[in-house]
Amino acid sequence: MTTSNTILTDGFGRKHNYLRISLLEKCNLRCTYCMPADGIALSPKASLMTAEEIFAIAETFVKNGVDKIRLTGGEPLLRKDFPEIVSKLSDLNVSLSITTNGILIDRHIDVLKQFKVKKINLSLDTLVSSKFHTITLRDQFEKVIDNLHLLLNNDFEVKVNVVLMKGFNDNEIIDFVKLTQFIPISVRFIEFMPFAGNDWDRSKMVSQKEILSLVETQFSAGDIQKLEDEKNFTARTYKIKGFQGNFGIISSITNPFCDSCNRIRLTADGKIKNCLFSNSETDLLTAFRNGESIESLISESIQNKKKVRAGMATVSEINDPTLHFDNRSMIAIGG
C-alpha cells in the first residue's frame, strides 16, 4: 500500500486536498439538469452515511492531506442532523463550505456562523421568477433572493452558480454580470454537463467562448479585467472595472481544468468518485462498517484516476452518450 502521506496523489502528480461530501440525495427543488424528470430511486436510509460515519471517513481523508471539505447534496440543509455533522467536522483542521439552493439558509444561518462556514455556493440559474419555476418546478424564487441578501448582510462569501442552457437562460448572462456591479458576489457560469437522465446534448450547451464573446459586446475591452485564477481553479475569473463582484466560467466541456484537479467526491452512500464524469465508484462505507481500513481503497481509486474527464479527452467522446449514460444523475453524485 502507498504510504499514508501520498495516497491522495495520483499517477499524474495531482495532490487531492479537497473533499466534497454529499449528505443526501434528496432535494426540495427539481432542476431538470440535475434530477431526471421521473425522479431517481433513492438509496435506503440505512445505506447512507450517519453523522458519525461522515466524520470518521472525513477524518481519514484529513489525516492524509485533505484541508478543504464542501458539503453538498441533494440539498445538504435538508439533513435533520446537519448541525451535528457541521459541529463534528468543525473539529477537523479544515476549511468548511457548502453548496445549497438557498431555500433553508435562514433556518441554519446561526449554525453556519457558529461553526465558521463562511463560504457558500448558491445555485441560482435565473433572475426571472417565472423561469425559476420552469427550471425548478417550485415557487421559491423570492425566498432564495431574500436568503442571498441575508448571507451578504451577514458577511458570508457567496458564489452564485448558474448552469447555462441555450434557449433558456443564455439571454441572462449580461444581467448576471451586471448584478456584480451592485453586490459583492462571484457569479460562476457553468457549462451544461452530461449526467444520467438530464437529456444532455451539445446543442444545449453555452460554451466559454460564447459567454466571453457576449460579454465583449456589452463592455469595452479595457473594462473587462482577467483576474488571477485560484490554485486548483475550476472557474476562470473576470471582473468588470469598478464592479463590486466578479464572474467566472466553469468550462468542464470546452476547456477543462483537469491538469490541476484536486477534488474527490464522496457520495451520500459512502462511495468515492475520483472524477465527476466517472461512472466507476469505490465503496468505502461497506469496508468501514466491516471494520476494515479504507486507506488502500482510497489509494486505489486515486491511482485509477484518468488524466482528463474520466478518460473522455476528445469532443467526440463527450458527445458519445454511451460513455456517460450510466454515470449517476447529478443529484445522486453531489453538486
Coordinates of C-alpha atoms in Angstrom, one line a residue:
M1 CA 0.0 0.0 0.0
T2 CA 1.1 3.5 -0.7
T3 CA 2.3 5.4 2.4
S4 CA -0.3 7.4 4.1
N5 CA 1.1 10.8 3.2
T6 CA 0.9 10.0 -0.6
I7 CA -2.3 8.1 -1.0
L8 CA -4.1 11.2 -2.3
T9 CA -1.5 11.8 -5.1
D10 CA -2.5 10.3 -8.4
G11 CA -0.3 8.9 -11.2
F12 CA -0.1 12.4 -12.8
G13 CA 1.3 14.0 -9.7
R14 CA -2.0 15.7 -8.7
K15 CA -2.5 16.1 -5.0
H16 CA -6.1 15.8 -3.8
N17 CA -6.7 18.0 -0.8
Y18 CA -10.4 18.9 -1.5
L19 CA -13.2 16.5 -0.4
R20 CA -16.8 17.1 -1.5
I21 CA -19.2 15.2 0.7
S22 CA -22.8 14.6 -0.4
L23 CA -25.0 14.4 2.7
L24 CA -28.2 13.1 1.0
E25 CA -29.8 12.5 -2.4
K26 CA -33.0 14.4 -1.7
C27 CA -33.7 18.0 -2.8
N28 CA -36.6 20.4 -2.3
L29 CA -36.2 21.6 -6.0
R30 CA -36.5 19.6 -9.2
C31 CA -34.0 21.2 -11.5
T32 CA -34.1 19.4 -14.8
Y33 CA -30.3 19.4 -15.5
C34 CA -29.8 17.7 -12.0
M35 CA -32.7 15.4 -11.5
P36 CA -34.3 13.2 -14.2
A37 CA -37.9 14.1 -14.9
D38 CA -39.3 11.0 -13.3
G39 CA -37.0 11.3 -10.3
I40 CA -34.5 8.8 -9.0
A41 CA -34.6 5.7 -6.9
L42 CA -33.3 6.9 -3.5
S43 CA -30.9 4.8 -1.6
P44 CA -32.4 3.2 1.5
K45 CA -31.7 5.3 4.7
A46 CA -29.7 2.5 6.2
S47 CA -27.2 2.7 3.3
L48 CA -26.5 6.4 3.8
M49 CA -23.6 7.5 6.0
T50 CA -24.5 8.6 9.5
A51 CA -23.1 11.7 11.1
E52 CA -20.5 9.6 12.9
E53 CA -19.5 7.8 9.8
I54 CA -19.2 11.0 7.8
F55 CA -16.9 12.4 10.5
A56 CA -14.8 9.2 10.7
I57 CA -14.3 8.8 7.0
A58 CA -13.6 12.5 6.6
E59 CA -11.0 12.2 9.4
T60 CA -9.2 9.6 7.4
F61 CA -9.0 11.9 4.4
V62 CA -7.8 14.8 6.5
K63 CA -5.1 12.6 8.1
N64 CA -3.9 12.0 4.5
G65 CA -3.8 15.6 3.4
V66 CA -7.4 17.0 2.8
D67 CA -7.7 20.5 4.2
K68 CA -10.9 21.6 2.4
I69 CA -14.4 20.0 2.8
R70 CA -17.5 21.1 1.0
L71 CA -20.9 19.7 2.0
T72 CA -23.3 19.1 -0.9
G73 CA -26.4 17.2 -1.8
G74 CA -29.2 16.9 -3.0
E75 CA -29.8 19.8 -0.7
P76 CA -27.5 19.4 2.3
L77 CA -29.6 21.6 4.6
L78 CA -32.4 19.0 4.4
R79 CA -30.5 16.7 6.6
K80 CA -32.1 16.9 10.0
D81 CA -28.7 16.3 11.6
F82 CA -27.0 19.0 9.6
P83 CA -26.0 20.9 12.7
E84 CA -24.4 17.8 14.3
I85 CA -22.5 17.0 11.1
V86 CA -21.1 20.5 10.8
S87 CA -20.2 20.5 14.5
K88 CA -18.3 17.3 14.2
L89 CA -16.4 18.4 11.0
S90 CA -15.5 21.7 12.6
D91 CA -13.3 19.8 14.9
L92 CA -11.1 18.9 12.0
N93 CA -8.4 21.3 10.8
V94 CA -10.2 22.1 7.5
S95 CA -11.9 24.9 5.6
L96 CA -15.6 24.1 5.6
S97 CA -18.1 25.3 2.9
I98 CA -21.4 24.2 1.5
T99 CA -23.3 24.2 -1.8
T100 CA -27.0 25.0 -1.4
N101 CA -30.1 26.1 -3.3
G102 CA -30.6 28.7 -0.6
I103 CA -34.2 27.9 0.4
L104 CA -33.3 26.9 4.0
I105 CA -30.4 29.3 4.7
D106 CA -32.4 31.4 7.1
R107 CA -33.1 28.4 9.3
H108 CA -29.5 27.4 9.5
I109 CA -27.6 30.7 9.4
D110 CA -26.8 30.7 13.1
V111 CA -25.3 27.2 12.8
L112 CA -23.2 28.3 9.8
K113 CA -21.9 31.3 11.8
Q114 CA -21.2 29.3 14.9
F115 CA -19.0 26.8 13.1
K116 CA -17.5 29.3 10.7
V117 CA -18.9 28.0 7.5
K118 CA -18.4 31.3 5.6
K119 CA -18.1 30.2 2.0
I120 CA -21.4 29.5 0.4
N121 CA -22.1 28.4 -3.2
L122 CA -25.7 29.3 -4.0
S123 CA -27.4 27.7 -7.0
L124 CA -29.5 30.2 -9.0
D125 CA -30.0 29.7 -12.7
T126 CA -32.2 32.7 -13.5
L127 CA -33.2 36.1 -12.2
V128 CA -36.7 35.8 -13.5
S129 CA -39.3 34.4 -11.2
S130 CA -41.4 32.6 -13.8
K131 CA -38.3 30.9 -15.3
F132 CA -37.2 29.9 -11.8
H133 CA -40.5 27.9 -11.6
T134 CA -39.9 26.4 -15.0
I135 CA -36.5 25.0 -14.2
T136 CA -37.1 24.0 -10.5
L137 CA -40.9 23.3 -10.6
R138 CA -41.2 25.2 -7.3
D139 CA -42.3 28.8 -6.4
Q140 CA -39.3 29.7 -4.2
F141 CA -37.6 32.5 -6.2
E142 CA -38.3 35.2 -3.7
K143 CA -37.1 33.0 -0.8
V144 CA -33.8 32.3 -2.5
I145 CA -33.3 36.0 -3.3
D146 CA -34.1 37.0 0.3
N147 CA -31.6 34.4 1.6
L148 CA -28.9 35.6 -0.8
H149 CA -29.2 39.1 0.7
L150 CA -29.3 37.6 4.2
L151 CA -26.0 35.9 3.5
L152 CA -24.4 39.1 2.2
N153 CA -25.7 41.1 5.1
N154 CA -24.0 38.7 7.4
D155 CA -20.7 38.9 5.6
F156 CA -20.7 35.5 4.0
E157 CA -18.5 34.9 0.9
V158 CA -21.1 34.0 -1.8
K159 CA -20.6 32.4 -5.2
V160 CA -23.7 32.1 -7.4
N161 CA -23.7 29.0 -9.6
V162 CA -25.5 29.4 -12.9
V163 CA -25.9 26.4 -15.2
L164 CA -26.3 27.9 -18.7
M165 CA -28.7 26.3 -21.2
K166 CA -29.2 27.6 -24.7
G167 CA -32.7 29.0 -25.3
F168 CA -33.5 29.1 -21.5
N169 CA -31.2 31.4 -19.6
D170 CA -28.4 32.3 -22.0
N171 CA -30.1 35.7 -22.6
E172 CA -29.5 36.5 -18.9
I173 CA -25.7 36.3 -19.0
I174 CA -25.3 40.1 -19.1
D175 CA -28.0 40.5 -16.4
F176 CA -25.9 38.3 -14.1
V177 CA -22.7 40.1 -14.9
K178 CA -24.4 43.5 -14.2
L179 CA -25.6 42.1 -10.9
T180 CA -22.0 42.1 -9.8
Q181 CA -21.9 45.8 -10.1
F182 CA -24.0 46.3 -7.0
I183 CA -23.3 43.3 -4.8
P184 CA -20.0 41.6 -3.9
I185 CA -20.8 38.1 -5.3
S186 CA -18.9 35.9 -7.7
V187 CA -21.2 34.7 -10.4
R188 CA -20.0 31.4 -11.9
F189 CA -21.4 30.4 -15.3
I190 CA -21.3 26.6 -15.7
E191 CA -21.3 24.7 -19.0
F192 CA -24.2 22.2 -19.1
M193 CA -22.7 18.8 -18.5
P194 CA -23.9 15.2 -19.3
F195 CA -25.4 13.1 -16.5
A196 CA -27.9 10.3 -16.4
G197 CA -31.4 11.4 -17.2
N198 CA -30.7 15.1 -18.0
D199 CA -31.1 14.8 -21.8
W200 CA -27.8 16.4 -22.4
D201 CA -26.7 17.2 -25.9
R202 CA -24.0 19.7 -27.1
S203 CA -26.5 21.9 -28.8
K204 CA -28.0 23.0 -25.4
M205 CA -24.6 24.0 -24.0
V206 CA -23.3 27.6 -23.9
S207 CA -19.5 27.5 -24.2
Q208 CA -16.8 29.6 -22.6
K209 CA -16.1 31.2 -25.9
E210 CA -19.7 32.2 -26.4
I211 CA -20.0 33.6 -22.9
L212 CA -16.9 35.8 -23.3
S213 CA -18.0 36.9 -26.8
L214 CA -21.3 38.1 -25.5
V215 CA -19.6 40.0 -22.6
E216 CA -17.3 41.6 -25.0
T217 CA -20.2 43.0 -27.0
Q218 CA -21.6 44.8 -23.8
F219 CA -18.4 46.0 -22.2
S220 CA -15.2 47.6 -23.6
A221 CA -12.1 45.6 -23.7
G222 CA -10.5 47.9 -21.2
D223 CA -13.2 47.3 -18.7
I224 CA -13.1 43.5 -18.8
Q225 CA -10.3 42.5 -16.4
K226 CA -8.9 39.0 -16.3
L227 CA -8.3 38.1 -12.6
E228 CA -5.6 35.7 -11.4
D229 CA -7.1 32.2 -11.1
E230 CA -7.1 30.4 -7.8
K231 CA -4.7 27.5 -7.4
N232 CA -6.6 24.3 -8.5
F233 CA -9.2 26.6 -10.1
T234 CA -12.4 25.4 -11.6
A235 CA -13.6 28.9 -12.8
R236 CA -11.6 31.2 -14.9
T237 CA -12.5 34.6 -13.4
Y238 CA -13.1 38.1 -14.7
K239 CA -14.2 41.4 -13.4
I240 CA -15.8 44.5 -14.9
K241 CA -13.8 47.5 -13.9
G242 CA -15.5 49.3 -10.9
F243 CA -17.9 46.5 -10.1
Q244 CA -18.1 45.1 -6.6
G245 CA -18.1 41.4 -7.6
N246 CA -16.8 39.3 -10.4
F247 CA -17.8 36.5 -12.7
G248 CA -16.2 33.2 -13.7
I249 CA -16.7 30.4 -16.2
I250 CA -16.5 26.7 -15.4
S251 CA -15.8 25.2 -18.8
S252 CA -15.7 21.5 -18.0
I253 CA -16.7 20.6 -21.6
T254 CA -14.9 23.0 -23.9
N255 CA -11.8 24.0 -21.8
P256 CA -11.4 21.5 -18.9
F257 CA -9.1 22.2 -16.0
C258 CA -8.1 18.6 -15.2
D259 CA -4.4 19.3 -15.0
S260 CA -4.8 21.0 -11.6
C261 CA -7.7 18.9 -10.3
N262 CA -7.5 18.4 -6.5
R263 CA -11.1 17.2 -5.9
I264 CA -12.5 14.0 -4.6
R265 CA -16.2 13.2 -4.2
L266 CA -17.8 11.1 -1.6
T267 CA -21.5 10.2 -2.3
A268 CA -24.1 10.1 0.4
D269 CA -23.9 6.3 0.4
G270 CA -20.2 6.3 1.1
K271 CA -18.7 5.7 -2.4
I272 CA -15.7 7.6 -3.6
K273 CA -15.7 9.1 -7.1
N274 CA -12.3 10.3 -8.3
C275 CA -13.9 12.4 -11.1
L276 CA -17.3 14.0 -11.6
F277 CA -17.6 12.3 -15.1
S278 CA -16.5 8.9 -13.9
N279 CA -19.1 6.1 -13.9
S280 CA -16.8 4.0 -11.6
E281 CA -17.0 4.2 -7.8
T282 CA -15.3 2.7 -4.9
D283 CA -17.4 1.6 -1.9
L284 CA -15.8 2.9 1.3
L285 CA -18.8 2.7 3.6
T286 CA -19.1 -1.1 3.4
A287 CA -15.5 -1.6 4.2
F288 CA -15.7 0.9 7.1
R289 CA -18.7 -0.8 8.6
N290 CA -16.8 -4.1 8.4
G291 CA -14.0 -2.6 10.4
E292 CA -11.6 -2.7 7.5
S293 CA -9.1 0.1 6.7
I294 CA -10.3 2.3 3.9
E295 CA -6.9 3.8 3.1
S296 CA -6.0 1.2 0.5
L297 CA -9.3 1.7 -1.2
I298 CA -8.8 5.4 -1.4
S299 CA -5.3 5.0 -2.8
E300 CA -6.6 2.6 -5.4
S301 CA -9.3 4.9 -6.5
I302 CA -6.9 7.9 -6.7
Q303 CA -4.4 5.9 -8.7
N304 CA -7.0 4.9 -11.2
K305 CA -7.9 8.5 -11.9
K306 CA -7.7 9.4 -15.6
K307 CA -5.8 12.4 -16.9
V308 CA -8.8 14.1 -18.4
R309 CA -12.6 13.8 -17.6
A310 CA -12.6 10.1 -16.7
G311 CA -10.9 9.3 -20.0
M312 CA -13.2 11.3 -22.2
A313 CA -10.5 13.5 -23.6
T314 CA -12.0 14.4 -27.0
V315 CA -15.1 16.2 -28.2
S316 CA -16.4 13.1 -29.9
E317 CA -16.1 11.1 -26.7
I318 CA -18.0 13.7 -24.7
N319 CA -20.7 13.7 -27.5
D320 CA -21.0 9.9 -27.2
P321 CA -23.8 9.1 -24.8
T322 CA -22.7 5.5 -24.3
L323 CA -19.7 6.8 -22.4
H324 CA -21.6 8.6 -19.7
F325 CA -25.2 7.4 -19.7
D326 CA -24.6 5.1 -16.8
N327 CA -23.0 7.7 -14.6
R328 CA -25.3 8.7 -11.7
S329 CA -27.6 11.7 -12.1
M330 CA -26.1 14.9 -10.6
I331 CA -28.4 14.8 -7.6
A332 CA -27.1 11.4 -6.6
I333 CA -23.5 12.4 -7.0
G334 CA -23.5 15.7 -5.1
G335 CA -23.1 19.2 -6.5

